[in-house]
Coordinates of C-alpha atoms and ligand atoms in Angstrom, one line a residue:
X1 CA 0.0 0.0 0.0
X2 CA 1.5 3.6 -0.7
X3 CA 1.4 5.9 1.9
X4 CA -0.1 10.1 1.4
X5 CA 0.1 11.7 -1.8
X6 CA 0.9 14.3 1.3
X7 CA 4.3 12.8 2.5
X8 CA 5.4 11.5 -1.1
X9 CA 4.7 15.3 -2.5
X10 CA 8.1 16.2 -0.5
X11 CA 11.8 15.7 -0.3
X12 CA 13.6 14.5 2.3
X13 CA 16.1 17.3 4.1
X14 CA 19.3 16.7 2.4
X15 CA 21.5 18.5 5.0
X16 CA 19.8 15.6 7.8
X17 CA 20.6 12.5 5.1
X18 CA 24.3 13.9 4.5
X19 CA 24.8 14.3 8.3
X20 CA 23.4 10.5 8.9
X21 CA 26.3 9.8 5.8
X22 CA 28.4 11.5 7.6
X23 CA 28.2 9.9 10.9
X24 CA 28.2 6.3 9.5
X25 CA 31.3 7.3 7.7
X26 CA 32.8 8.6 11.1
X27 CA 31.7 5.4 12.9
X28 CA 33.3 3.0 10.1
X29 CA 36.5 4.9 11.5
X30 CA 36.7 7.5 8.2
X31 CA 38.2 11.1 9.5
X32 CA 35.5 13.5 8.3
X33 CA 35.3 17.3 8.9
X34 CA 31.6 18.1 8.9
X35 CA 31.4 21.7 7.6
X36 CA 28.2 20.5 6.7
X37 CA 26.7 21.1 10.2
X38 CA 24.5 24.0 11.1
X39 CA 25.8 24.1 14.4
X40 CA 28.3 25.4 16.6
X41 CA 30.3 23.4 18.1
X42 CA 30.4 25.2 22.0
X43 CA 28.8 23.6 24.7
X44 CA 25.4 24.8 26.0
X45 CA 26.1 27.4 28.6
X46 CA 26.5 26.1 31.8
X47 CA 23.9 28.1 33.5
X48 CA 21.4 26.5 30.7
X49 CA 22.3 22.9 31.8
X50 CA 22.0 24.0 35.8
X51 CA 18.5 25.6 35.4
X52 CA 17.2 22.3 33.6
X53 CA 18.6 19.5 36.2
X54 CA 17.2 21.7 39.1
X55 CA 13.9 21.7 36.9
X56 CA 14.4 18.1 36.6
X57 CA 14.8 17.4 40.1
X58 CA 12.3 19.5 41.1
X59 CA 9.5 17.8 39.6
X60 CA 8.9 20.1 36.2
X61 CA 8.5 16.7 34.6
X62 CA 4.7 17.1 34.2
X63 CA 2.2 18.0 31.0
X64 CA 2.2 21.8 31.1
X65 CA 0.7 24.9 29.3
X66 CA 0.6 24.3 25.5
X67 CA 1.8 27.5 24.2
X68 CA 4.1 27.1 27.1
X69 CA 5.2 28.5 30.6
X70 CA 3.7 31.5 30.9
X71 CA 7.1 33.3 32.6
X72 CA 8.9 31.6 29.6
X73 CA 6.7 33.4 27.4
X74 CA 6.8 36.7 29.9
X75 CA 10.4 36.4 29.7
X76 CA 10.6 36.4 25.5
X77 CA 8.3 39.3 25.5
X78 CA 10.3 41.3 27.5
X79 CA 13.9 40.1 26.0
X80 CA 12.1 40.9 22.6
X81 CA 10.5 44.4 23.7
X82 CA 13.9 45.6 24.8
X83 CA 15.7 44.3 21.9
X84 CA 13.3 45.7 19.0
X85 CA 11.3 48.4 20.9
X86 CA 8.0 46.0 20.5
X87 CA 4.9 46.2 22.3
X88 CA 4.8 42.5 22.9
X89 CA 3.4 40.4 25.9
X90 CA 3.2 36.7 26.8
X91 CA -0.2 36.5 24.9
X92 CA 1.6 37.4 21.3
X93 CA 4.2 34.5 22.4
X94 CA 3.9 30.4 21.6
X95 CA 6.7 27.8 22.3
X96 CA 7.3 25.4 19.9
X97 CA 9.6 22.1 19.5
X98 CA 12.4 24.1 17.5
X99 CA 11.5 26.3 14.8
X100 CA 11.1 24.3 12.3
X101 CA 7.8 22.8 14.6
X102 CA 6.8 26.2 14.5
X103 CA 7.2 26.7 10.5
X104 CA 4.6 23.4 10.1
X105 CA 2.2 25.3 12.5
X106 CA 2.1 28.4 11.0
X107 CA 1.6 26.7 7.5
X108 CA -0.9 24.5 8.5
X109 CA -2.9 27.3 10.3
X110 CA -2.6 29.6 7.5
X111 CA -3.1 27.2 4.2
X112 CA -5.8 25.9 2.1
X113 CA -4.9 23.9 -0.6
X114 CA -3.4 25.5 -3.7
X115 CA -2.5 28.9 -1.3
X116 CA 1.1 30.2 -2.6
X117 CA 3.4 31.3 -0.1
X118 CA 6.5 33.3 -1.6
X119 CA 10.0 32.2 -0.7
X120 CA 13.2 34.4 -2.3
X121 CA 15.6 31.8 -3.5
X122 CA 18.2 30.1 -2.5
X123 CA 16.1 29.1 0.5
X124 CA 16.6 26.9 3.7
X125 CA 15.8 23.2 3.1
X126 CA 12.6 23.6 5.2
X127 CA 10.6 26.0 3.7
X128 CA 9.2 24.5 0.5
X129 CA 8.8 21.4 2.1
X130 CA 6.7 22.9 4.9
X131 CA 4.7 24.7 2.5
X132 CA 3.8 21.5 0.8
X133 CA 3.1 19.7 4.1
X134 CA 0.1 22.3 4.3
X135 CA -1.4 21.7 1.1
X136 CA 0.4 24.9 0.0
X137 CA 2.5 25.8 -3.0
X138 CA 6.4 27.4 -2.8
X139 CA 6.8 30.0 -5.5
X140 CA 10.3 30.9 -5.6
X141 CA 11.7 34.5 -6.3
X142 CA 15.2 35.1 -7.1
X143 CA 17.1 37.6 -4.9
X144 CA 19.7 39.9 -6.2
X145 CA 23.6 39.0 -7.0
X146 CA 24.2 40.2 -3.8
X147 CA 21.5 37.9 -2.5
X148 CA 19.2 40.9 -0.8
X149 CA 15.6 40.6 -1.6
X150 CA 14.7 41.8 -5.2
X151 CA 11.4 43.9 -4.6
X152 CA 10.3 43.9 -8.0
X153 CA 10.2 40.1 -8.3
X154 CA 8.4 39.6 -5.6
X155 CA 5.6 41.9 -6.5
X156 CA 5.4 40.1 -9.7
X157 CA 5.3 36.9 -8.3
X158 CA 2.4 38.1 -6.2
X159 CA -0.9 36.1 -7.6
X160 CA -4.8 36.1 -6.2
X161 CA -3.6 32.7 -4.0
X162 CA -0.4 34.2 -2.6
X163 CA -1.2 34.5 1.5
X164 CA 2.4 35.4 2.1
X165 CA 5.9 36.4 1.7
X166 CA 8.6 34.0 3.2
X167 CA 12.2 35.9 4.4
X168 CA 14.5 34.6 6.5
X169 CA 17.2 37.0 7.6
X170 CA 20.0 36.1 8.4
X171 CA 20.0 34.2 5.7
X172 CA 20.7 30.5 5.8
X173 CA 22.2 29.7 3.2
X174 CA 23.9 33.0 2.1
X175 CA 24.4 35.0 5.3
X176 CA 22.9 37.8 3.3
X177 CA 20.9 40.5 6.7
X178 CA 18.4 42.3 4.5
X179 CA 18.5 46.3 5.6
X180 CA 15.2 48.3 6.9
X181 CA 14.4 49.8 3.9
X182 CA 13.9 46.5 2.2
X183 CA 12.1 45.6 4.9
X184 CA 9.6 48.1 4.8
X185 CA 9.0 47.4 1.2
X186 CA 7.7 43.9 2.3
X187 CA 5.7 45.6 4.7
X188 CA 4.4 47.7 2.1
X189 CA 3.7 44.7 -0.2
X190 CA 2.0 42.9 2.6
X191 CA -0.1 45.8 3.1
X192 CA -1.0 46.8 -0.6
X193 CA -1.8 43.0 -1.2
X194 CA -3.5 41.9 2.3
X195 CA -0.8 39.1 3.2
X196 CA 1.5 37.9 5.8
X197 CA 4.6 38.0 6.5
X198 CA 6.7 35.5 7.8
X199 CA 10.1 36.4 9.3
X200 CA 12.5 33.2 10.3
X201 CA 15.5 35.2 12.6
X202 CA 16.7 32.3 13.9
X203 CA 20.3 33.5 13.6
X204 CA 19.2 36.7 15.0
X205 CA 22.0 37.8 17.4
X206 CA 25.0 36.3 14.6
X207 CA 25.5 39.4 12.5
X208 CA 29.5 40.5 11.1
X209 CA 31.1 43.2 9.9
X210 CA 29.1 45.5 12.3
X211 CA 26.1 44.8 10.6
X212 CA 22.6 44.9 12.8
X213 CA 19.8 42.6 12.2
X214 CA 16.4 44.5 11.9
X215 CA 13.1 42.7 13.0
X216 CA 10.4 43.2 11.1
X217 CA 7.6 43.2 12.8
X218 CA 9.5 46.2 14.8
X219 CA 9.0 48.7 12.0
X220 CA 5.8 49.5 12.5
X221 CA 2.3 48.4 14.1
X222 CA 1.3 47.5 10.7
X223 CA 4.4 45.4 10.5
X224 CA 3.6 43.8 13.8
X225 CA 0.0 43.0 13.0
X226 CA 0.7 41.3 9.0
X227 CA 3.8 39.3 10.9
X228 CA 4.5 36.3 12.3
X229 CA 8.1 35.9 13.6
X230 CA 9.9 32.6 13.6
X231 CA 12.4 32.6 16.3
X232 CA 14.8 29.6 17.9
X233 CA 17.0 29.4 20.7
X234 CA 19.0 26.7 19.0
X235 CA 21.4 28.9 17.2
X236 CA 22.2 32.1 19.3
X237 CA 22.2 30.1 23.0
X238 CA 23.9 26.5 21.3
X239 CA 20.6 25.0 22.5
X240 CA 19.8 22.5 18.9
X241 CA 19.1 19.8 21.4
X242 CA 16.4 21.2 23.8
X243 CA 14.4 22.0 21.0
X244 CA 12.9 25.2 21.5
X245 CA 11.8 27.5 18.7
X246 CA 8.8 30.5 19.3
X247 CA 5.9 32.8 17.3
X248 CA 5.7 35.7 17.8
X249 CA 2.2 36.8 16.1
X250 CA -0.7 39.0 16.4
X251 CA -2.9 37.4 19.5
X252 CA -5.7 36.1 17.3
X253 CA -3.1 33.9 14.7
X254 CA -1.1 32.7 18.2
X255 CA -4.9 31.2 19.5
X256 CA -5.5 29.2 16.4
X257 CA -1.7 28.1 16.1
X258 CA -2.9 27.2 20.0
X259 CA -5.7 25.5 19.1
X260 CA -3.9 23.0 16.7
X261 CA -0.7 22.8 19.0
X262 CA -3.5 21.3 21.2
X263 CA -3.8 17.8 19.3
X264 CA -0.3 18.3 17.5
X265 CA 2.1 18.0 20.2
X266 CA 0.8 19.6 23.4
X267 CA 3.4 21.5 25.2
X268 CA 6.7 22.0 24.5
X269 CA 9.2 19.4 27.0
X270 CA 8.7 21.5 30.5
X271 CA 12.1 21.3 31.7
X272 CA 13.6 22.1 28.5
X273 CA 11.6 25.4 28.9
X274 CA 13.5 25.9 32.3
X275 CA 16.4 26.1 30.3
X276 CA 15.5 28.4 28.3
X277 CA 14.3 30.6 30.8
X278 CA 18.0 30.9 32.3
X279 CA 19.3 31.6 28.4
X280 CA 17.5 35.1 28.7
X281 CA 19.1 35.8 32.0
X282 CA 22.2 35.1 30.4
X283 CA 25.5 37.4 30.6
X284 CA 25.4 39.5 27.4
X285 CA 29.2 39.0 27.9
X286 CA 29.2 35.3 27.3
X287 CA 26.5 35.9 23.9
X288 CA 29.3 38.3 22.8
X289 CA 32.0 36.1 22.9
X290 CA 30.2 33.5 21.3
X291 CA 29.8 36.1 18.5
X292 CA 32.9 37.3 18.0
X293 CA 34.7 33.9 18.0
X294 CA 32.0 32.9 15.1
X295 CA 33.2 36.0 13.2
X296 CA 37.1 35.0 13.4
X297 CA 36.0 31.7 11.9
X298 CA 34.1 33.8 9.3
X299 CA 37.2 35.4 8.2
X300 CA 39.2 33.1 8.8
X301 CA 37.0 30.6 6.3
X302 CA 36.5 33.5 3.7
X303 CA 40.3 34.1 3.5
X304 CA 41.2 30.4 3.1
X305 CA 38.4 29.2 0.6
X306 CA 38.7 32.8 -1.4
X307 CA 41.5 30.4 -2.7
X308 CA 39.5 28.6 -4.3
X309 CA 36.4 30.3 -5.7
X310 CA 35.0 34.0 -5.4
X311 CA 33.0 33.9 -2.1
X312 CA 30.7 37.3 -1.1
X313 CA 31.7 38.1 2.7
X314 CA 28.6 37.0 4.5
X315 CA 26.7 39.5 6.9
X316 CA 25.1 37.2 9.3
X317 CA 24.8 33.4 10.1
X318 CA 27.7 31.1 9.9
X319 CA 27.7 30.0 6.1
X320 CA 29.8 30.9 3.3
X321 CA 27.9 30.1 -0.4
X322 CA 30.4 31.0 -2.7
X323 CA 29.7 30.2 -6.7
X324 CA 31.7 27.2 -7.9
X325 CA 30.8 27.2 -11.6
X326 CA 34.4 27.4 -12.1
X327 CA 35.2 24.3 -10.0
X328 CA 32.4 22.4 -11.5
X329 CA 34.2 22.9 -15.0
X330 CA 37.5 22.3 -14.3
X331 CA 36.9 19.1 -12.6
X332 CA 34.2 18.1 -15.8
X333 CA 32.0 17.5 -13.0
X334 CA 27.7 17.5 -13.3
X335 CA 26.8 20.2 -10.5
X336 CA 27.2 20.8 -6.7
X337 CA 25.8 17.6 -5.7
X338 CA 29.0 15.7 -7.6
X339 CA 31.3 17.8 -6.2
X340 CA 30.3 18.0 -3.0
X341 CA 30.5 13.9 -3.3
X342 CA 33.7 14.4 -5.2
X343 CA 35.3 16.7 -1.9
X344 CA 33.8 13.8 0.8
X345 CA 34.9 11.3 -1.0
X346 CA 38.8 12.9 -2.1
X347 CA 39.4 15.4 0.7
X348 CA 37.4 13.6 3.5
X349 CA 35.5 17.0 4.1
X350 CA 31.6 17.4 3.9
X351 CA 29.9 20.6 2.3
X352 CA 26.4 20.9 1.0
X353 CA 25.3 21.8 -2.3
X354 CA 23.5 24.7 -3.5
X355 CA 21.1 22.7 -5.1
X356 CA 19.7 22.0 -1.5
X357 CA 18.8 25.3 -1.2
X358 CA 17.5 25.4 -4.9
X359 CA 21.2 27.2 -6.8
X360 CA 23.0 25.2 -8.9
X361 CA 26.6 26.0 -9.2
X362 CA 27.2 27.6 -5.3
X363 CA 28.6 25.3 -2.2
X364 CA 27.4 25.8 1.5
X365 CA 30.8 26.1 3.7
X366 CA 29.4 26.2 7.6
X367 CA 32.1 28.1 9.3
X368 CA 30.4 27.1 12.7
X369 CA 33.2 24.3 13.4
X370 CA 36.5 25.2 15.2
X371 CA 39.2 27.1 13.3
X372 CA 41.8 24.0 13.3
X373 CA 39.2 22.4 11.7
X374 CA 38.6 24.7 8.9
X375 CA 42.4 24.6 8.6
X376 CA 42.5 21.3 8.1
X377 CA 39.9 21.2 5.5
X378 CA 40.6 24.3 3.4
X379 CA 43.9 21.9 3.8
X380 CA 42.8 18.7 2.5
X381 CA 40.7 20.2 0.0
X382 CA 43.9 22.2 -1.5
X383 CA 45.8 18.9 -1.5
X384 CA 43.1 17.3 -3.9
X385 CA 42.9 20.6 -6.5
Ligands
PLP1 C1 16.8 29.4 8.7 C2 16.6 28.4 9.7 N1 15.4 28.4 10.4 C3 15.2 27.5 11.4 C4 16.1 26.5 11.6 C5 15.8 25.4 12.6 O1 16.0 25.7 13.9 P1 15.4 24.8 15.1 O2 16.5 24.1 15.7 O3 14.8 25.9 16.0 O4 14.3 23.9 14.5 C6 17.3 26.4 10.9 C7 18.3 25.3 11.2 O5 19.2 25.1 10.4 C8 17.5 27.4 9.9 O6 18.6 27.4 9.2

């Protein structure tokens, strides 16, 4: 018997298979270096993993609210409020099992069948597939060569079934932090065309070159009512694990999203959420220095793998996506897919292609692994060219 048209409609995440690849490899004995991984590798602060063993052993093991704790969600209000002068509170707040949980709510609460959602390209793995999930269809846009949003297309691509625009900034996979002004024009589309927006920051705090990340829904009340804000604790507090993602929407969208959450998963894992409570109460210091060491790897990868092929400096997040049309040619290889088989299999060092994130021709370097590291792959892969 087959199973849904539903789960056969959509592609399994390629970065998840390669890492499962990857870890076989490593477990056969192979030496890998997995800039594949979007994550850093620092421990989860140790005030993080006190504040969820005291939760544990003080009983927070129990079913709890579904859009979760309500000084968790107190707490994100206020960290947000001060952050991005917003007028939030803990009703405009909704925890979710990492974001991408929270991308298949808002999808499924949003979407009727056929509904276009609009989603500048290259894109993070998820989104299409999410869209899909919901009935929905992904219409891509391109972006500029500089990868910031291209206004013009998007209006363009804007039909009677779009219900929103898509942006993720930082962007994953071209570390591309779109400014205010292109920001508002979304806002303006939104408004001129009666649709939402939807704003993934989870790399929020992990901007370069003194570059600050704008929030959307900050700009303006309109801007807060038309979005709904994807955020995650996984990147900026090294929290992947915990699984902890959160909305951040207009009161009526968070009590429908509520109302599915209900039969979807119930609440998010209550000590988890304990956690997560201390990461707001965290030093700024320690986030800082979290920051800046990611932004020595940054230039430390972009100086290395310039070697190689042209790579744009990346603003924000911890990927390079340089275009290696180039490479592909001189090797007489198909596309990125071959040759980021060709550099696991030669060099012994893993790297996504841009066809995962729908561009042909580009590589994704994560620079979130420790210099040596990079060192040793920009090595190996030298060795092979
Ligand atoms: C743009 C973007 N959004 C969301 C996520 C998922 O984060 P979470 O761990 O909160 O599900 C990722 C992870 O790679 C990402 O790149």
């Amino acid at each position: 018997m087959e199973n849904s048209k539903r789960v056969n409609s959509i592609e399994p995440s390629k970065s998840i298979s390669l890492s499962a690849k990857i870890a076989e490899l490593k477990k056969l004995g192979e030496d890998i270096i997995g800039l594949n991984v979007g994550e850093p590798d620092f421990a989860t602060p140790a005030p993080i993993i006190q504040a969820t063993i005291a939760a544990l052993k003080d009983n927070e093991t129990r079913y709890s609210l579904v859009q979760g704790l309500d000084q968790l969600r107190e707490g994100i209000a206020y960290y947000l409020n001060k952050k991005y002068t917003l007028n939030a509170n803990k009703d405009h707040i909704l925890l979710g099992n990492g974001s991408k949980h929270i991308l298949y709510l808002i999808f499924q609460t949003l979407l009727n069948d056929g509904d276009e959602v609009i989603i500048p390209s290259p894109y993070w793995v998820t989104f299409p597939e999410s869209v899909k999930l919901a009935g929905g269809v992904p219409r891509f846009v391109e972006t500029k060569k500089n990868f910031q949003l291209d206004l013009k297309t998007i209006e363009e691509a804007i039909t009677k079934k779009t219900k929103a625009i898509l942006i993720n900034t930082p962007n994953n996979p071209t570390g591309a932090v779109y400014n205010a002004e292109d920001l508002q024009g979304v806002v303006d589309l939104a408004e001129k065309y009666d649709l939402k927006i939807i704003s993934d920051e989870a790399y929020e705090i992990l901007t370069y070159n003194k570059v600050k990340h704008v929030n959307i829904s900050s700009l303006s009340e309109v801007a807060f009512q038309r979005t709904l804000t994807v955020q995650s604790f996984s990147k900026s507090f090294c929290m992947t694990g915990f699984r902890i993602g959160y909305l951040c929407a207009e009161k009526s969208f968070i009590d429908d999203v509520n109302k599915l959450q209900g039969h979807l998963s119930g609440n998010n894992c209550t000590f988890a959420q304990y956690g997560a409570l201390e990461a707001l109460r965290l030093d700024a210091g320690l986030i800082r220095i979290l920051t800046k060491e990611l932004e020595t790897r940054m230039k430390l990868a972009h100086e290395l793998f310039s070697e190689f092929f042209p790579i744009q400096k990346p603003d924000g997040a911890f990927y390079l996506f340089p275009d290696v049309s180039d490479l592909i040619k001189k090797l007489g290889l198909k596309g990125s897919e071959e040759l980021s088989l060709y550099l696991l299999e030669k060099a012994k060092v893993a790297i996504l292609p841009g066809i995962a994130f729908g561009m042909e021709n580009h590589l994704r370097i994560s620079f979130a692994q420790s210099r040596e590291e990079i060192i040793e792959a920009h090595k190996r892969i030298k060795a092979i060219l």
